[in-house]
Short mmCIF file of C-alpha atoms in Angstrom, two decimals:
data_model
loop_
_atom_site.label_atom_id
_atom_site.label_comp_id
_atom_site.label_asym_id
_atom_site.label_seq_id
_atom_site.Cartn_x
_atom_site.Cartn_y
_atom_site.Cartn_z
CA MET A 1 83.36 116.43 101.57
CA SER A 2 82.25 116.30 98.72
CA GLU A 3 81.44 113.49 96.40
CA LYS A 4 82.40 114.90 92.76
CA ILE A 5 85.87 114.22 90.42
CA ALA A 6 87.10 117.33 88.37
CA VAL A 7 88.88 116.28 85.91
CA ILE A 8 91.38 119.13 84.91
CA GLY A 9 92.21 118.85 81.31
CA GLY A 10 88.69 117.34 80.82
CA THR A 11 88.28 118.90 77.27
CA GLY A 12 91.80 116.11 76.38
CA ASP A 13 90.96 113.00 74.88
CA LEU A 14 91.96 111.16 78.33
CA GLY A 15 89.94 114.12 80.93
CA PHE A 16 86.68 113.47 78.52
CA GLY A 17 86.92 109.62 78.43
CA LEU A 18 87.51 109.19 81.90
CA ALA A 19 84.84 112.14 82.26
CA LEU A 20 82.44 110.70 79.78
CA ARG A 21 83.13 106.51 81.27
CA TRP A 22 82.31 107.91 85.25
CA ALA A 23 79.47 110.30 84.93
CA TRP A 24 78.18 106.79 82.41
CA ALA A 25 78.68 105.30 85.53
CA GLY A 26 76.74 107.88 87.70
CA LYS A 27 79.36 109.65 89.29
CA GLN A 28 79.09 113.60 88.81
CA ILE A 29 81.75 115.67 86.87
CA LEU A 30 83.50 118.40 87.04
CA ILE A 31 84.55 119.65 83.52
CA GLY A 32 87.69 121.77 84.21
CA SER A 33 89.51 123.68 81.81
CA ARG A 34 91.70 127.36 81.96
CA ASP A 35 89.18 128.89 79.45
CA GLU A 36 85.76 127.91 81.43
CA LYS A 37 83.31 128.35 78.13
CA LYS A 38 85.79 125.56 76.82
CA ALA A 39 84.86 123.86 79.91
CA GLN A 40 81.66 124.63 79.35
CA GLU A 41 81.41 123.30 75.90
CA ALA A 42 82.52 119.48 77.06
CA ALA A 43 80.10 119.13 79.35
CA GLN A 44 77.65 119.98 76.94
CA ARG A 45 79.19 117.48 74.60
CA LEU A 46 80.10 115.29 77.47
CA LYS A 47 75.56 115.43 77.84
CA GLU A 48 74.98 114.71 74.42
CA LYS A 49 76.90 111.63 74.94
CA LEU A 50 74.96 109.97 77.16
CA GLU A 51 71.68 109.22 76.67
CA SER A 52 70.64 109.18 80.06
CA GLY A 53 71.08 112.08 82.27
CA ALA A 54 74.27 113.24 82.71
CA SER A 55 75.80 115.19 86.02
CA VAL A 56 78.57 117.10 84.45
CA ALA A 57 79.64 120.51 84.16
CA GLY A 58 81.71 122.45 83.34
CA LEU A 59 84.27 125.47 84.56
CA GLU A 60 87.63 127.31 85.06
CA ASN A 61 90.20 124.85 86.75
CA ARG A 62 90.51 126.66 89.25
CA GLU A 63 85.92 126.23 90.16
CA ALA A 64 86.39 122.84 89.39
CA CYS A 65 88.76 121.90 91.76
CA VAL A 66 87.48 123.79 95.15
CA GLU A 67 84.62 121.70 94.19
CA ALA A 68 85.83 118.01 94.49
CA SER A 69 86.82 115.96 96.79
CA VAL A 70 89.11 113.92 94.14
CA VAL A 71 90.72 115.68 90.81
CA VAL A 72 92.81 114.39 87.84
CA LEU A 73 94.88 116.36 86.24
CA ALA A 74 95.00 115.11 82.33
CA VAL A 75 97.20 117.39 81.11
CA PRO A 76 100.65 117.70 78.21
CA PHE A 77 103.17 117.65 79.94
CA THR A 78 105.08 120.53 78.77
CA ALA A 79 101.29 122.05 80.47
CA GLN A 80 101.17 120.63 83.92
CA ALA A 81 103.63 122.82 86.20
CA GLY A 82 101.98 125.90 85.49
CA ILE A 83 98.61 124.73 85.73
CA LEU A 84 99.84 123.08 89.01
CA LYS A 85 100.70 126.34 89.89
CA SER A 86 97.71 128.19 88.70
CA ILE A 87 95.05 125.10 91.18
CA LYS A 88 97.58 124.64 93.98
CA ASP A 89 95.44 126.82 96.47
CA SER A 90 92.24 124.80 95.35
CA VAL A 91 93.75 121.37 95.99
CA LYS A 92 94.49 121.12 99.33
CA HIS A 93 91.24 119.26 100.27
CA ALA A 94 91.27 116.63 97.37
CA ILE A 95 92.70 113.63 95.59
CA LEU A 96 94.98 114.86 93.63
CA VAL A 97 95.56 112.62 90.59
CA ASP A 98 98.03 112.30 87.80
CA ALA A 99 97.91 111.00 84.69
CA THR A 100 100.63 112.89 82.92
CA VAL A 101 102.77 110.75 80.86
CA PRO A 102 106.37 112.87 79.68
CA LEU A 103 106.35 111.84 76.09
CA ALA A 104 109.15 113.48 74.42
CA ALA A 105 106.23 114.42 71.82
CA THR A 106 105.31 117.34 74.32
CA VAL A 107 108.72 118.99 73.58
CA GLY A 108 108.91 117.89 69.82
CA GLY A 109 110.39 114.55 70.23
CA ARG A 110 109.22 110.97 69.82
CA ALA A 111 105.92 110.10 71.61
CA THR A 112 108.52 106.43 72.41
CA ARG A 113 110.47 108.03 74.56
CA ILE A 114 110.17 109.59 77.57
CA LEU A 115 111.78 113.05 79.09
CA GLY A 116 113.66 112.57 82.33
CA VAL A 117 111.97 114.59 84.90
CA PRO A 118 114.65 115.67 87.51
CA GLN A 119 111.93 113.69 90.63
CA GLY A 120 112.28 110.61 89.04
CA SER A 121 108.54 111.00 86.93
CA ALA A 122 105.67 113.78 86.18
CA ALA A 123 103.77 112.69 89.50
CA GLN A 124 106.85 113.42 91.70
CA GLN A 125 106.43 116.55 89.69
CA ALA A 126 103.62 117.06 91.06
CA ARG A 127 103.82 115.92 94.55
CA GLU A 128 106.76 118.28 94.65
CA LEU A 129 104.40 120.78 93.36
CA ALA A 130 101.06 120.54 95.15
CA PRO A 131 100.50 122.12 98.38
CA ALA A 132 102.46 118.64 101.15
CA SER A 133 98.79 118.08 102.71
CA THR A 134 97.44 116.68 99.33
CA PRO A 135 97.34 112.98 99.37
CA VAL A 136 99.33 112.37 95.33
CA LEU A 137 98.38 109.11 93.45
CA ALA A 138 99.53 108.98 89.98
CA ALA A 139 96.66 106.87 87.40
CA PHE A 140 95.52 106.54 84.42
CA HIS A 141 98.56 106.42 82.07
CA ASN A 142 97.66 103.20 80.23
CA VAL A 143 94.70 103.37 79.07
CA SER A 144 93.82 104.19 75.92
CA ALA A 145 91.96 107.81 75.51
CA GLU A 146 90.66 107.03 72.37
CA ALA A 147 88.63 103.97 74.01
CA LEU A 148 87.58 105.77 76.66
CA GLN A 149 86.19 107.92 74.42
CA ASP A 150 83.91 105.41 72.61
CA LEU A 151 81.77 103.88 74.76
CA SER A 152 81.23 100.82 72.84
CA VAL A 153 84.64 100.07 72.92
CA VAL A 154 85.08 97.46 75.68
CA LEU A 155 87.47 98.59 78.08
CA ASP A 156 90.62 95.50 78.54
CA CYS A 157 93.54 96.99 80.75
CA ASP A 158 94.76 97.13 84.23
CA ILE A 159 95.02 100.42 85.91
CA LEU A 160 98.38 100.62 87.99
CA VAL A 161 97.98 103.43 91.03
CA CYS A 162 100.82 104.41 92.46
CA GLY A 163 101.11 106.58 95.47
CA ASP A 164 101.77 107.17 99.12
CA ASP A 165 98.68 107.58 100.94
CA SER A 166 97.09 103.75 101.38
CA GLN A 167 93.85 105.19 102.27
CA ALA A 168 93.78 107.71 98.53
CA LYS A 169 95.00 105.31 97.09
CA GLN A 170 92.10 103.03 98.38
CA THR A 171 89.64 105.92 97.12
CA LEU A 172 90.78 105.88 93.87
CA LEU A 173 90.93 101.92 93.72
CA GLU A 174 86.86 101.94 94.02
CA LEU A 175 86.41 104.95 91.49
CA ILE A 176 88.57 103.19 88.79
CA LYS A 177 85.68 99.26 89.79
CA LEU A 178 82.92 102.53 89.00
CA ILE A 179 84.69 101.87 85.14
CA PRO A 180 84.09 97.87 83.93
CA GLY A 181 87.17 97.22 82.23
CA LEU A 182 88.88 98.36 84.17
CA ARG A 183 91.17 96.56 86.58
CA PRO A 184 92.73 98.70 89.38
CA ILE A 185 96.41 97.53 90.47
CA ASP A 186 98.21 99.19 94.00
CA ALA A 187 101.61 99.74 91.98
CA GLY A 188 103.33 100.44 94.60
CA PRO A 189 104.74 104.19 95.94
CA LEU A 190 104.85 107.10 93.92
CA GLU A 191 108.42 106.86 92.72
CA MET A 192 106.64 103.48 91.04
CA ALA A 193 105.06 106.14 87.99
CA ARG A 194 108.82 105.94 86.71
CA VAL A 195 107.69 102.59 85.54
CA VAL A 196 103.90 103.42 84.81
CA GLU A 197 104.39 106.12 82.39
CA SER A 198 107.62 104.85 80.73
CA MET A 199 104.83 102.09 80.00
CA THR A 200 103.08 104.50 77.94
CA ALA A 201 105.85 105.01 75.47
CA LEU A 202 106.08 101.55 75.52
CA LEU A 203 102.82 101.07 74.44
CA ILE A 204 102.20 104.15 71.47
CA SER A 205 104.84 101.49 70.04
CA LEU A 206 102.75 99.30 70.27
CA ASN A 207 100.06 101.15 69.02
CA GLN A 208 102.27 101.96 65.47
CA ARG A 209 104.30 98.43 65.11
CA TYR A 210 100.67 96.11 65.05
CA ARG A 211 98.77 99.30 63.35
CA VAL A 212 96.53 99.62 66.56
CA HIS A 213 94.96 102.22 68.61
CA HIS A 214 93.32 100.74 72.08
CA SER A 215 96.88 98.80 73.30
CA GLY A 216 97.03 98.40 77.11
CA ILE A 217 98.07 96.47 79.91
CA ARG A 218 97.18 93.29 82.03
CA ILE A 219 99.19 92.26 84.84
CA THR A 220 98.75 88.49 85.25
CA GLY A 221 99.15 85.76 88.06
CA LEU A 222 97.48 88.22 90.86
CA PRO A 223 94.97 86.85 93.26
CA ILE A 224 92.83 90.31 92.45
CA MET B 1 124.99 77.46 61.36
CA SER B 2 123.76 75.42 64.06
CA GLU B 3 120.31 75.50 65.68
CA LYS B 4 121.60 75.22 68.83
CA ILE B 5 120.96 77.36 72.16
CA ALA B 6 123.68 78.16 74.49
CA VAL B 7 122.18 79.93 78.25
CA ILE B 8 124.74 81.87 79.17
CA GLY B 9 123.89 81.88 82.94
CA GLY B 10 122.27 78.90 82.61
CA THR B 11 122.45 77.35 86.44
CA GLY B 12 120.89 80.50 87.54
CA ASP B 13 117.53 81.04 87.80
CA LEU B 14 115.84 82.68 84.35
CA GLY B 15 118.78 80.88 82.42
CA PHE B 16 117.85 77.24 83.77
CA GLY B 17 114.37 77.47 83.70
CA LEU B 18 114.34 79.39 80.23
CA ALA B 19 117.58 76.11 79.23
CA LEU B 20 114.24 73.63 80.22
CA ARG B 21 111.69 75.54 78.92
CA TRP B 22 113.58 74.55 75.09
CA ALA B 23 115.07 70.93 76.53
CA TRP B 24 111.29 70.46 76.88
CA ALA B 25 110.33 71.64 73.70
CA GLY B 26 112.63 70.09 71.59
CA LYS B 27 115.56 72.31 71.31
CA GLN B 28 119.49 71.11 72.07
CA ILE B 29 120.51 73.29 74.88
CA LEU B 30 124.10 74.23 76.15
CA ILE B 31 124.25 75.85 79.37
CA GLY B 32 127.09 78.01 79.27
CA SER B 33 128.80 78.65 82.89
CA ARG B 34 131.88 80.24 83.48
CA ASP B 35 132.77 76.68 85.65
CA GLU B 36 132.94 73.81 82.85
CA LYS B 37 131.75 72.16 86.37
CA LYS B 38 128.82 73.77 87.01
CA ALA B 39 127.72 73.79 83.56
CA GLN B 40 128.11 70.31 83.82
CA GLU B 41 125.85 70.31 87.32
CA ALA B 42 122.86 72.39 85.89
CA ALA B 43 122.68 69.41 83.04
CA GLN B 44 122.15 66.88 84.52
CA ARG B 45 119.73 68.20 87.09
CA LEU B 46 117.85 69.81 83.69
CA LYS B 47 117.42 66.00 82.23
CA GLU B 48 116.50 64.34 85.40
CA LYS B 49 113.66 66.67 85.32
CA LEU B 50 113.15 65.65 82.29
CA GLU B 51 111.38 62.40 81.72
CA SER B 52 111.72 62.18 78.27
CA GLY B 53 115.67 62.68 76.67
CA ALA B 54 116.37 66.27 76.94
CA SER B 55 119.47 67.09 74.62
CA VAL B 56 121.94 69.14 76.99
CA ALA B 57 125.45 70.09 77.26
CA GLY B 58 126.70 71.43 80.20
CA LEU B 59 129.96 73.30 78.98
CA GLU B 60 131.97 76.87 79.29
CA ASN B 61 131.09 80.35 78.56
CA ARG B 62 132.40 80.74 75.19
CA GLU B 63 132.48 77.00 74.12
CA ALA B 64 129.04 77.08 74.88
CA CYS B 65 129.15 80.29 72.66
CA VAL B 66 131.26 79.17 69.43
CA GLU B 67 129.23 75.97 69.49
CA ALA B 68 125.40 77.71 69.04
CA SER B 69 123.15 79.98 67.01
CA VAL B 70 121.50 82.15 69.43
CA VAL B 71 123.46 83.24 73.19
CA VAL B 72 120.96 83.63 75.49
CA LEU B 73 123.32 86.26 78.38
CA ALA B 74 121.16 84.96 81.47
CA VAL B 75 123.35 86.88 84.41
CA PRO B 76 123.40 89.20 87.20
CA PHE B 77 124.18 93.07 85.65
CA THR B 78 127.30 93.51 87.34
CA ALA B 79 128.46 90.36 85.90
CA GLN B 80 126.76 91.47 82.81
CA ALA B 81 129.98 93.56 80.33
CA GLY B 82 132.55 91.06 82.34
CA ILE B 83 131.40 87.89 80.38
CA LEU B 84 130.18 90.18 77.57
CA LYS B 85 133.42 91.29 77.19
CA SER B 86 135.04 87.17 77.47
CA ILE B 87 132.44 85.85 75.13
CA LYS B 88 132.98 87.91 72.67
CA ASP B 89 135.07 86.69 69.77
CA SER B 90 132.56 83.05 70.58
CA VAL B 91 129.16 85.37 69.88
CA LYS B 92 130.37 86.48 66.19
CA HIS B 93 128.32 84.38 64.36
CA ALA B 94 125.57 83.54 66.86
CA ILE B 95 122.24 86.68 67.73
CA LEU B 96 123.03 87.67 70.88
CA VAL B 97 119.69 88.08 73.15
CA ASP B 98 119.83 89.83 76.91
CA ALA B 99 117.53 89.33 79.15
CA THR B 100 120.28 91.84 82.42
CA VAL B 101 117.65 94.24 84.65
CA PRO B 102 119.63 96.46 86.42
CA LEU B 103 117.80 96.79 89.65
CA ALA B 104 119.52 98.28 92.47
CA ALA B 105 119.31 94.98 94.07
CA THR B 106 122.18 93.75 92.06
CA VAL B 107 124.42 96.78 93.72
CA GLY B 108 123.17 96.69 97.07
CA GLY B 109 119.69 98.70 96.82
CA ARG B 110 115.73 97.29 95.99
CA ALA B 111 114.46 95.14 94.00
CA THR B 112 111.65 97.83 93.07
CA ARG B 113 114.78 100.51 91.68
CA ILE B 114 116.07 99.99 88.46
CA LEU B 115 120.22 101.02 87.76
CA GLY B 116 120.32 104.00 85.88
CA VAL B 117 122.87 102.72 82.91
CA PRO B 118 124.72 105.10 81.00
CA GLN B 119 123.73 103.84 77.16
CA GLY B 120 119.68 103.35 78.69
CA SER B 121 119.71 100.37 79.14
CA ALA B 122 121.48 96.73 79.72
CA ALA B 123 120.77 95.57 76.99
CA GLN B 124 122.29 99.03 74.80
CA GLN B 125 125.39 98.63 77.08
CA ALA B 126 125.35 94.50 75.64
CA ARG B 127 124.70 96.22 72.09
CA GLU B 128 128.38 97.77 72.73
CA LEU B 129 130.54 95.82 73.68
CA ALA B 130 129.08 93.04 71.70
CA PRO B 131 130.99 92.20 68.22
CA ALA B 132 129.63 94.81 65.31
CA SER B 133 128.15 91.64 63.70
CA THR B 134 126.10 90.36 65.92
CA PRO B 135 122.24 91.40 66.61
CA VAL B 136 121.94 92.44 69.85
CA LEU B 137 118.64 91.58 71.27
CA ALA B 138 116.79 91.94 74.55
CA ALA B 139 113.44 89.45 76.05
CA PHE B 140 112.50 87.51 78.55
CA HIS B 141 113.11 90.65 81.56
CA ASN B 142 109.10 90.11 82.47
CA VAL B 143 108.84 86.61 82.74
CA SER B 144 108.92 84.77 86.41
CA ALA B 145 112.07 82.40 86.97
CA GLU B 146 110.65 80.58 89.25
CA ALA B 147 107.32 79.77 86.41
CA LEU B 148 109.62 78.90 84.02
CA GLN B 149 111.36 76.31 86.21
CA ASP B 150 108.37 74.81 87.35
CA LEU B 151 106.83 72.32 84.50
CA SER B 152 103.71 72.54 86.95
CA VAL B 153 103.04 75.86 86.58
CA VAL B 154 101.22 77.47 82.70
CA LEU B 155 102.97 79.79 81.58
CA ASP B 156 100.66 83.21 80.98
CA CYS B 157 102.94 86.61 80.29
CA ASP B 158 103.78 87.73 76.84
CA ILE B 159 107.56 88.45 76.60
CA LEU B 160 108.27 91.81 74.72
CA VAL B 161 111.49 91.51 71.63
CA CYS B 162 113.13 94.97 71.08
CA GLY B 163 116.43 95.19 68.72
CA ASP B 164 117.05 96.35 65.56
CA ASP B 165 117.98 93.37 63.49
CA SER B 166 114.05 92.06 61.75
CA GLN B 167 116.05 89.21 61.42
CA ALA B 168 116.58 88.09 63.88
CA LYS B 169 114.07 89.13 65.99
CA GLN B 170 111.09 86.68 63.87
CA THR B 171 114.03 83.72 64.75
CA LEU B 172 113.85 85.13 67.90
CA LEU B 173 110.16 84.83 67.73
CA GLU B 174 109.58 81.73 66.27
CA LEU B 175 111.57 80.22 69.48
CA ILE B 176 109.21 82.36 71.92
CA LYS B 177 106.88 80.05 70.59
CA LEU B 178 107.64 77.06 70.84
CA ILE B 179 106.78 77.52 74.83
CA PRO B 180 103.48 76.99 76.08
CA GLY B 181 101.93 80.11 77.72
CA LEU B 182 104.34 82.36 76.40
CA ARG B 183 103.67 85.02 73.79
CA PRO B 184 106.38 86.58 71.86
CA ILE B 185 105.70 90.41 71.09
CA ASP B 186 108.05 93.23 68.60
CA ALA B 187 108.89 95.61 70.94
CA GLY B 188 110.30 97.97 68.48
CA PRO B 189 113.91 98.94 68.84
CA LEU B 190 116.46 98.16 71.16
CA GLU B 191 115.81 101.03 73.11
CA MET B 192 112.66 100.07 74.04
CA ALA B 193 114.13 97.79 76.51
CA ARG B 194 115.09 100.51 79.02
CA VAL B 195 110.56 100.30 79.55
CA VAL B 196 110.70 96.72 79.11
CA GLU B 197 114.01 96.56 81.78
CA SER B 198 112.12 98.68 83.95
CA MET B 199 108.76 96.36 84.33
CA THR B 200 110.48 93.89 86.21
CA ALA B 201 111.47 96.21 88.76
CA LEU B 202 107.59 96.80 89.05
CA LEU B 203 106.50 93.14 88.68
CA ILE B 204 108.56 91.86 91.17
CA SER B 205 106.95 94.78 93.31
CA LEU B 206 102.83 93.48 92.45
CA ASN B 207 105.06 90.23 93.53
CA GLN B 208 106.02 91.46 96.70
CA ARG B 209 102.84 94.00 96.99
CA TYR B 210 100.10 91.06 96.72
CA ARG B 211 102.39 88.25 98.18
CA VAL B 212 102.78 86.39 95.12
CA HIS B 213 105.79 84.76 93.19
CA HIS B 214 104.54 84.57 88.88
CA SER B 215 103.01 87.97 88.21
CA GLY B 216 103.68 88.46 84.37
CA ILE B 217 102.25 91.05 81.29
CA ARG B 218 100.53 90.88 79.02
CA ILE B 219 99.38 93.34 76.64
CA THR B 220 95.88 93.77 75.46
CA GLY B 221 94.04 95.17 72.09
CA LEU B 222 96.90 93.43 69.78
CA PRO B 223 96.23 91.27 66.63
CA ILE B 224 97.72 88.51 67.75
#
């Protein structure tokens, strides 16, 4: 299995930020977009941001997924189901990492409110739509997309990882450790994504209230 | 208006812990219970824990509320509505601080799951049941009750305060600052309590998973 990471929605803020940080750490990155040209442009933009050479390519979503062992889904909630259906056959041999937050803002409401998702969370909706054989994890909801994209910012945030597949989770925890300033935390089963997704609304609210851009979460009292 | 803090449910872990820490900081505390005798026993237990003299008394819930300028409600979710109805007429001149978490455990489910509350959160249910003139805040959901009760533990947790009354919120933020190791954060309107309450289920899950007792939350990236 390839060691490549595909980032679907890699042209958006969160996806591009994750792609950038992992490329900086030396990982091979595939930026996926519905539009291959946009994916290639983002890959070019990423290369220009890194002084040393980066291994990054831009591909149409399905092609990016086929080549990757880990697929990160970083798309707006309103696009999540449609994209998942389109890539379903291409993620059969990958770990799927959902970063979707069902913010009310995606349907014209406030970014400080969360939509109710029938399955319990966006991640559980992803679980329902993904092939049964594909491990589905949830992560990266609470890290600032802006901070990820600015390499001069020292990250200071825990990444709460939810999922029901221990081995897949371990793989992702190790990948997160490659990004300085991020600490991966095993936050339990996939259903806990409901809480972790909603914490994004809290952080957006704190960003507005305290006029900052990079608020994040740290868990205290853990032996790690 | 008196400077006394009443802690309803002050015989329980969270309530007793808050009462102890505030008494240690020199505040006058009224421990409330449905059973006056139990309240008096808890007050006695608190005094014995502090080497220096503490100003603490045990009273029946309503009597405790009448004398206090701030009333903290630290009771199980299943008891919240009944107690609120019983103290309603006694909190007309106080700030009501709800610390209730609607854990599924209170109805026989898991402590890592949250019940749906029709009003959106336990705090919003408190808002509905309290007198309209009484400011209602939500706080103290995410601090370890065990850590609060053990004065040898250095606390390390942010207290997210939700509410729609700025002046009342400011009063509570200052009271929280009296407890070393706790940092008060204005987490926005009362409706944000939905998120903050649910974070308790995450912390309970992390306590189980990492075999610790005192996990807590810190918000990073704030200018305070």
